[in-house]
Structure formats: C-alpha cells, structure tokens
mmCIF file of C-alpha atoms in Angstrom:
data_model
loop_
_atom_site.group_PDB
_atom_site.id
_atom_site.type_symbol
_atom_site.label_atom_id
_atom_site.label_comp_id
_atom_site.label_asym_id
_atom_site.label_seq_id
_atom_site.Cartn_x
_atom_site.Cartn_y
_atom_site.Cartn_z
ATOM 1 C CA UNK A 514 -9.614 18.846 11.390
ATOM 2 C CA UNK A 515 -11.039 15.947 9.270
ATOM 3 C CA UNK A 516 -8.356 14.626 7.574
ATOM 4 C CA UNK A 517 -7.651 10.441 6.207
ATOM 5 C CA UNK A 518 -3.898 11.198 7.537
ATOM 6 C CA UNK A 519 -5.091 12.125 10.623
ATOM 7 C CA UNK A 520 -8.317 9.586 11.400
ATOM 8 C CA UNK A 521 -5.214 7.159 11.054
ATOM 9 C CA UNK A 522 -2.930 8.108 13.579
ATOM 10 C CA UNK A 523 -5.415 9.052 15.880
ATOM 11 C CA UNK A 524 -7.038 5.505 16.103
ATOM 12 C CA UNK A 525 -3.291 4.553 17.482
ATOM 13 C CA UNK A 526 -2.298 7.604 19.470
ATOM 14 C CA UNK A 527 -4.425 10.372 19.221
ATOM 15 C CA UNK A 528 -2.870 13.985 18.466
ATOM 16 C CA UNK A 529 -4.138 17.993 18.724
ATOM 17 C CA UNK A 530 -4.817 19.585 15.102
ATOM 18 C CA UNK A 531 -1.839 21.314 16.023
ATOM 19 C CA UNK A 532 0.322 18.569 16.426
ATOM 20 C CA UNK A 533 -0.995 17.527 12.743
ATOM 21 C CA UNK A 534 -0.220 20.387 11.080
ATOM 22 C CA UNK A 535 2.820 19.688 11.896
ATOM 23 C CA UNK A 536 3.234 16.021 11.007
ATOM 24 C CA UNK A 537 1.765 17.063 7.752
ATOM 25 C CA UNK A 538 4.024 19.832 7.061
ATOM 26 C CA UNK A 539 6.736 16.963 6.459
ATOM 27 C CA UNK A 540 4.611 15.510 3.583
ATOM 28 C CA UNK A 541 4.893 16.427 -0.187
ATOM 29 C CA UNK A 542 1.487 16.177 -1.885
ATOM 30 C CA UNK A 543 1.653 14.105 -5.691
ATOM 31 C CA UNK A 544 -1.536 13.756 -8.146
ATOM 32 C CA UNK A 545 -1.010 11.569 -10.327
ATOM 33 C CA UNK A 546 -3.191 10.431 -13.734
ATOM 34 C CA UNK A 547 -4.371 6.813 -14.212
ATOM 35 C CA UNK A 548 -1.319 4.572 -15.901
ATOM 36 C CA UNK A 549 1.511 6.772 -13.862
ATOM 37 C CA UNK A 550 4.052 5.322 -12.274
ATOM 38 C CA UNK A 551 4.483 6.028 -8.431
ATOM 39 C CA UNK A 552 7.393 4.354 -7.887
ATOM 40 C CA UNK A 553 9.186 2.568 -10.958
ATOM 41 C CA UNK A 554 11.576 -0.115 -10.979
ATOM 42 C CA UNK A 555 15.277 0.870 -11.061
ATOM 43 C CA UNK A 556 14.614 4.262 -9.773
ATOM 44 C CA UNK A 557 15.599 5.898 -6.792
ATOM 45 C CA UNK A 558 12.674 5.616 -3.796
ATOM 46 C CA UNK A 559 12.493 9.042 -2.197
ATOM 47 C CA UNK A 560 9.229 8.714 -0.472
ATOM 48 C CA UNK A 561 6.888 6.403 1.249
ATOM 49 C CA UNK A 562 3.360 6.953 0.572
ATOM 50 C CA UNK A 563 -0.094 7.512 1.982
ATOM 51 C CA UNK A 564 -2.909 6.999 -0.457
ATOM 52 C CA UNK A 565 -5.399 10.510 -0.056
ATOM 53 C CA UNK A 566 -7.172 9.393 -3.455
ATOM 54 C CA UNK A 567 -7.311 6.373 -5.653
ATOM 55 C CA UNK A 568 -5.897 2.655 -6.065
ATOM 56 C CA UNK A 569 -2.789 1.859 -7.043
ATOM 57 C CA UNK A 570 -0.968 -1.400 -7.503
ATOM 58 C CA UNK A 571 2.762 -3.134 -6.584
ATOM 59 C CA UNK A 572 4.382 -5.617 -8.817
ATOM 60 C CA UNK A 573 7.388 -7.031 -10.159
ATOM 61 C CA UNK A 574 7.809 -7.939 -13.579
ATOM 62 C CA UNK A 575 9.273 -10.972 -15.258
ATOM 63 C CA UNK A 576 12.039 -9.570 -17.405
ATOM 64 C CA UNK A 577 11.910 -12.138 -20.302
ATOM 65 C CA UNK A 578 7.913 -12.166 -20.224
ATOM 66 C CA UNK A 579 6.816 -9.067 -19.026
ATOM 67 C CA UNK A 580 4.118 -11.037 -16.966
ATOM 68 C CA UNK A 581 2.758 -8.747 -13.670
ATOM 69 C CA UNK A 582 3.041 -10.102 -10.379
ATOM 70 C CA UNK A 583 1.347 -8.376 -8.190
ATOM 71 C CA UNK A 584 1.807 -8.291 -4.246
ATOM 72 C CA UNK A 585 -0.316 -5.215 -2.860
ATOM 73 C CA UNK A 586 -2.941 -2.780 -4.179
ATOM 74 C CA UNK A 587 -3.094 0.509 -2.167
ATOM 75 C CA UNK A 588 -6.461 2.743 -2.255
ATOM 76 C CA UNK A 589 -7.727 5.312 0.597
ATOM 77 C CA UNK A 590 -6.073 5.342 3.693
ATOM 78 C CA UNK A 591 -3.026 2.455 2.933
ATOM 79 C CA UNK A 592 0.808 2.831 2.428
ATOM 80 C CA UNK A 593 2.769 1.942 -0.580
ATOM 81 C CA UNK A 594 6.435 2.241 -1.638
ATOM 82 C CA UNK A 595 9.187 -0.087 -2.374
ATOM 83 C CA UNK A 596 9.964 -0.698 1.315
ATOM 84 C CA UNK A 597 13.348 -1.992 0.905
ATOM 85 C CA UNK A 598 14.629 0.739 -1.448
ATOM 86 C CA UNK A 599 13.132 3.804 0.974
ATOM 87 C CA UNK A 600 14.683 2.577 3.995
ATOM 88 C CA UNK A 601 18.330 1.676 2.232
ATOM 89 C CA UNK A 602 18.081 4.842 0.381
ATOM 90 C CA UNK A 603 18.270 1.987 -3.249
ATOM 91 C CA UNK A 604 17.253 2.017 -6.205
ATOM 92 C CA UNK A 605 13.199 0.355 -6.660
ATOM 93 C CA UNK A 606 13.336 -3.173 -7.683
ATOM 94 C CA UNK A 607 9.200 -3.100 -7.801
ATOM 95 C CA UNK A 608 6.668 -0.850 -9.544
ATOM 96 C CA UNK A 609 3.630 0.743 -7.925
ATOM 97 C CA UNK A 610 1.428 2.691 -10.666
ATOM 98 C CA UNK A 611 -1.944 4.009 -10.687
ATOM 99 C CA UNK A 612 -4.818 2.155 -11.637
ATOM 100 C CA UNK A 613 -6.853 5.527 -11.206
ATOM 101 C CA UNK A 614 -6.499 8.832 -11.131
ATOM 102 C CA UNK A 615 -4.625 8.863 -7.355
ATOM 103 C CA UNK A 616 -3.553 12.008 -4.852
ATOM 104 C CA UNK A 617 -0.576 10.920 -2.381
ATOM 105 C CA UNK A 618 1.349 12.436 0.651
ATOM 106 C CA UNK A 619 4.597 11.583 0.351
ATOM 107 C CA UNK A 620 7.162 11.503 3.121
ATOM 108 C CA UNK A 621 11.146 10.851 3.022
ATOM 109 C CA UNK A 622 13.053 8.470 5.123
ATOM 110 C CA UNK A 623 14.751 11.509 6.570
ATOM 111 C CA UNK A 624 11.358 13.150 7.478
ATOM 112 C CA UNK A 625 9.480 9.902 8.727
ATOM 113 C CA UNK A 626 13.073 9.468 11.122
ATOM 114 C CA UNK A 627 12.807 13.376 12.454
ATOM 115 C CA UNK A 628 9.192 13.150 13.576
ATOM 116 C CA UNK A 629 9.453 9.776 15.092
ATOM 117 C CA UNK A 630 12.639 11.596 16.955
ATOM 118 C CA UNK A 631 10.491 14.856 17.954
ATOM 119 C CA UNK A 632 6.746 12.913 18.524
ATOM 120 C CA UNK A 633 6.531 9.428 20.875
ATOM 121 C CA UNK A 634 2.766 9.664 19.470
ATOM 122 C CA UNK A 635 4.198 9.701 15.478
ATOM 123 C CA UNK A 636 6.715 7.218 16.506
ATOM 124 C CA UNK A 637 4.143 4.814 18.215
ATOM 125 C CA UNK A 638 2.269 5.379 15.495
ATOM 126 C CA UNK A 639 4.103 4.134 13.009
ATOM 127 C CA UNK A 640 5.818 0.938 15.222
ATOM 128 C CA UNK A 641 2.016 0.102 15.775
ATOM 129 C CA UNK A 642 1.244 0.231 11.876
ATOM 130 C CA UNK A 643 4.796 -1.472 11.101
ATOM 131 C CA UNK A 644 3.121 -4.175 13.599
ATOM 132 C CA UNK A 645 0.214 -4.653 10.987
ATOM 133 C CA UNK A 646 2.122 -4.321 7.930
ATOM 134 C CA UNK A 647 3.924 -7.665 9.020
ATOM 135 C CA UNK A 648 1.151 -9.193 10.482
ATOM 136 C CA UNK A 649 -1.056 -8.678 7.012
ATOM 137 C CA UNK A 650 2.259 -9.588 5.116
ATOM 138 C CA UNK A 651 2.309 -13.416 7.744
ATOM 139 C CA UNK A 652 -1.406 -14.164 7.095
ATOM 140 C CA UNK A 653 -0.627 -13.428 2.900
ATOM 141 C CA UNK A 654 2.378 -15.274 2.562
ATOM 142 C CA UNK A 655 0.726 -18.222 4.800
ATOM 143 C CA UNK A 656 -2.532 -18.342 2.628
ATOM 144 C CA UNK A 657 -0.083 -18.110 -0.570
ATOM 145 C CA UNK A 658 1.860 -21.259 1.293
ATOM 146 C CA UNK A 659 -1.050 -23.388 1.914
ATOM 147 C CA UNK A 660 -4.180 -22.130 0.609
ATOM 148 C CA UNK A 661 -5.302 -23.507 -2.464
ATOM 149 C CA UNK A 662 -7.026 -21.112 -5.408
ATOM 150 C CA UNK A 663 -10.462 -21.143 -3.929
ATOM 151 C CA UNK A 664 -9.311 -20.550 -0.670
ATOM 152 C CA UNK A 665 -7.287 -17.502 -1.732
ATOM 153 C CA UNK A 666 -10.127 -16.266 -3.303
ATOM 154 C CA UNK A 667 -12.717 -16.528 -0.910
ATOM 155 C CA UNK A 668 -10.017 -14.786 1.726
ATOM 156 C CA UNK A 669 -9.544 -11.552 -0.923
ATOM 157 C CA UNK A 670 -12.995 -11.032 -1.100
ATOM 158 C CA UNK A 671 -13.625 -11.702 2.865
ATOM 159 C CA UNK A 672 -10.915 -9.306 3.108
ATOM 160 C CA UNK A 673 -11.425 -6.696 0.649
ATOM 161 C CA UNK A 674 -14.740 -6.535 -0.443
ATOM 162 C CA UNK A 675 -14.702 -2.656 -1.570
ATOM 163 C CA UNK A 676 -12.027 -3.783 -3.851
ATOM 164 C CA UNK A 677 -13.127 -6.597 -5.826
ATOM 165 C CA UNK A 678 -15.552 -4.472 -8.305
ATOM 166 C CA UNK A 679 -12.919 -1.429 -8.187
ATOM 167 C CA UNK A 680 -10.113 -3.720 -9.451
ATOM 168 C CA UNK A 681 -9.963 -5.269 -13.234
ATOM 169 C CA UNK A 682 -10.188 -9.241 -12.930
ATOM 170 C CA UNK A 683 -6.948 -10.194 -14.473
ATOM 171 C CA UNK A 684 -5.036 -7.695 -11.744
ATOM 172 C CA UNK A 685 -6.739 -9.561 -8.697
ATOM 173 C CA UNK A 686 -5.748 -12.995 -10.517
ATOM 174 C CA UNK A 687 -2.615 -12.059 -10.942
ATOM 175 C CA UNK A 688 -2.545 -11.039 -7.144
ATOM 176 C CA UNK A 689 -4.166 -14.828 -5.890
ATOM 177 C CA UNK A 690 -1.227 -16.446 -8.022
ATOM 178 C CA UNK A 691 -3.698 -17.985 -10.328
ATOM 179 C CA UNK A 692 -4.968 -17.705 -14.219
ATOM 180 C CA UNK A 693 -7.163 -15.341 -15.317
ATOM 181 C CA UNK A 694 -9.163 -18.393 -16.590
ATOM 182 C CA UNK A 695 -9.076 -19.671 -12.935
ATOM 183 C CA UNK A 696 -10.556 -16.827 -11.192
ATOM 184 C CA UNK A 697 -13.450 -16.697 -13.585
ATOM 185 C CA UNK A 698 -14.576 -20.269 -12.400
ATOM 186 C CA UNK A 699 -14.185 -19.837 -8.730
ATOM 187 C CA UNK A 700 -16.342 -16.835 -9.209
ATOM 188 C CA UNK A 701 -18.584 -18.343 -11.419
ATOM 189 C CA UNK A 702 -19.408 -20.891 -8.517
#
C-alpha cells in the first residue's frame, strides 16, 4: 500500500499494510481551500496534522499591527498544529492556514496516546520524529540566534529548496526575520 503516511513510519519502524489500516483508521481526513484556516488562534486544537496535499503556514500575529510572523511552513509529508494547545487540550495561540489548496489527516491527542499504547512500532515512531522535531526546532532557533540575514537565507534555501519558488517572497522573509526589501537583495546577489 503506497501511502505518504505510511512511507513515513516505515523509514522509522516498518509496519504490515495491515497494521496501517489500522493506524489510519484513527485519522480524520480535512480538504481544505487556499486562505482556510487549519488551526486558528483562540480556538480549541483538536488534532495534530499530517500534510497529504499542499503547503500551509504557522504564525503568530502582532495584535496592534497585524504583522505575520511566521515559524514553520508544512507541505507533503510534514506535521503541523499548535503543539502546545493539542497536547494541553488549550485553546491555539498560533494560526496555521493554507497557502494552497491542502488535504490533511488529522489525529486527536486521545487517538495519537491509544496507538502509541497498542503499537511499540507507532510509538517509536513518533518518539523518533519528536527527536527531529526538536532537533530542526535547535538548529532554527540557533541560526535565528547567531546567523546573520544572509546566512539565514542561504540555510532556507540549502534546506528547502522545493520550497523557495512554491512560497510567495514576503512569507519566506517574514520566516528569516528580515524585510521584504532585505530578502530581495540577498537574492539579488
């Protein structure tokens, strides 16, 4: 069974189809339209999601401004929620919406706990991928720390090439902490 869901746990603990089937019978499926919002601030965060289709973005936004600042853009095979409002069952202090038409499996906190209970491969899964997540989130928050503009954009695009033409200019900007302005002369150079 070919399956983006599935190609990802089994590079960290391979499973039967069977064992799938089963995994994904604990997931809701949500299309969404380009704009919508996955996950919007002050709402309750049910789910944690798996990107099937589509790129999406996470931000906060300045209440007196309205200025985006934008920590993580999801597209095929990544995660995205407000992780602190899934796991204390709170209401989303970020918003994640689509910058494309997107398809997600969703899965709740209650869900993601029962399979890691019933399946040591689910479970190891997701410890390995929680591994990652901080690991990614480390190397950001370092380059954020110490890197100036250039380097942060030279690491983006060493990072995520497939995303630098899928993503509007000002969003990636807005991402590397710098002016729109900026990021047209580093990638002018």
């Amino acid at each position: 069974m070919q399956h983006l869901l599935k190609d990802q746990i089994d590079a960290i603990s391979p499973i039967s189809d069977e064992e799938f089937a089963y995994i994904l019978s604990h997931f809701v499926v949500k299309k969404l339209k380009k704009h919508a919002f996955l996950v919007q601030q002050g709402d309750h965060v049910k789910y944690d999601y798996f990107v099937m289709k589509g790129c999406l973005k996470a931000y906060v936004a300045d209440e007196d401004t309205g200025k985006e600042f934008i920590y993580q853009f999801a597209v095929e095979d990544w995660w995205v929620t407000d992780r602190e409002a899934y796991f204390k069952k709170s209401a989303a202090t970020i918003n994640v919406d689509c910058l494309e038409d997107c398809e997600v499996l969703g899965i709740t906190l209650e869900n993601r706990e029962k399979l890691g209970a019933e399946m040591w491969k689910y479970e190891h899964f997701l410890s390995v991928k929680a591994n990652w997540g901080y690991n990614s989130l480390q190397k950001r928050l370092q380059m954020m720390i110490m890197g100036n503009a250039k380097k942060r954009y030279e690491s983006f695009i060493q990072q995520y090439p497939h995303l630098y033409n899928r993503i509007p200019k000002s969003f990636i900007a807005s991402y590397l902490g710098v002016s729109r302005e900026t990021l047209s002369r580093l990638y002018a150079l």
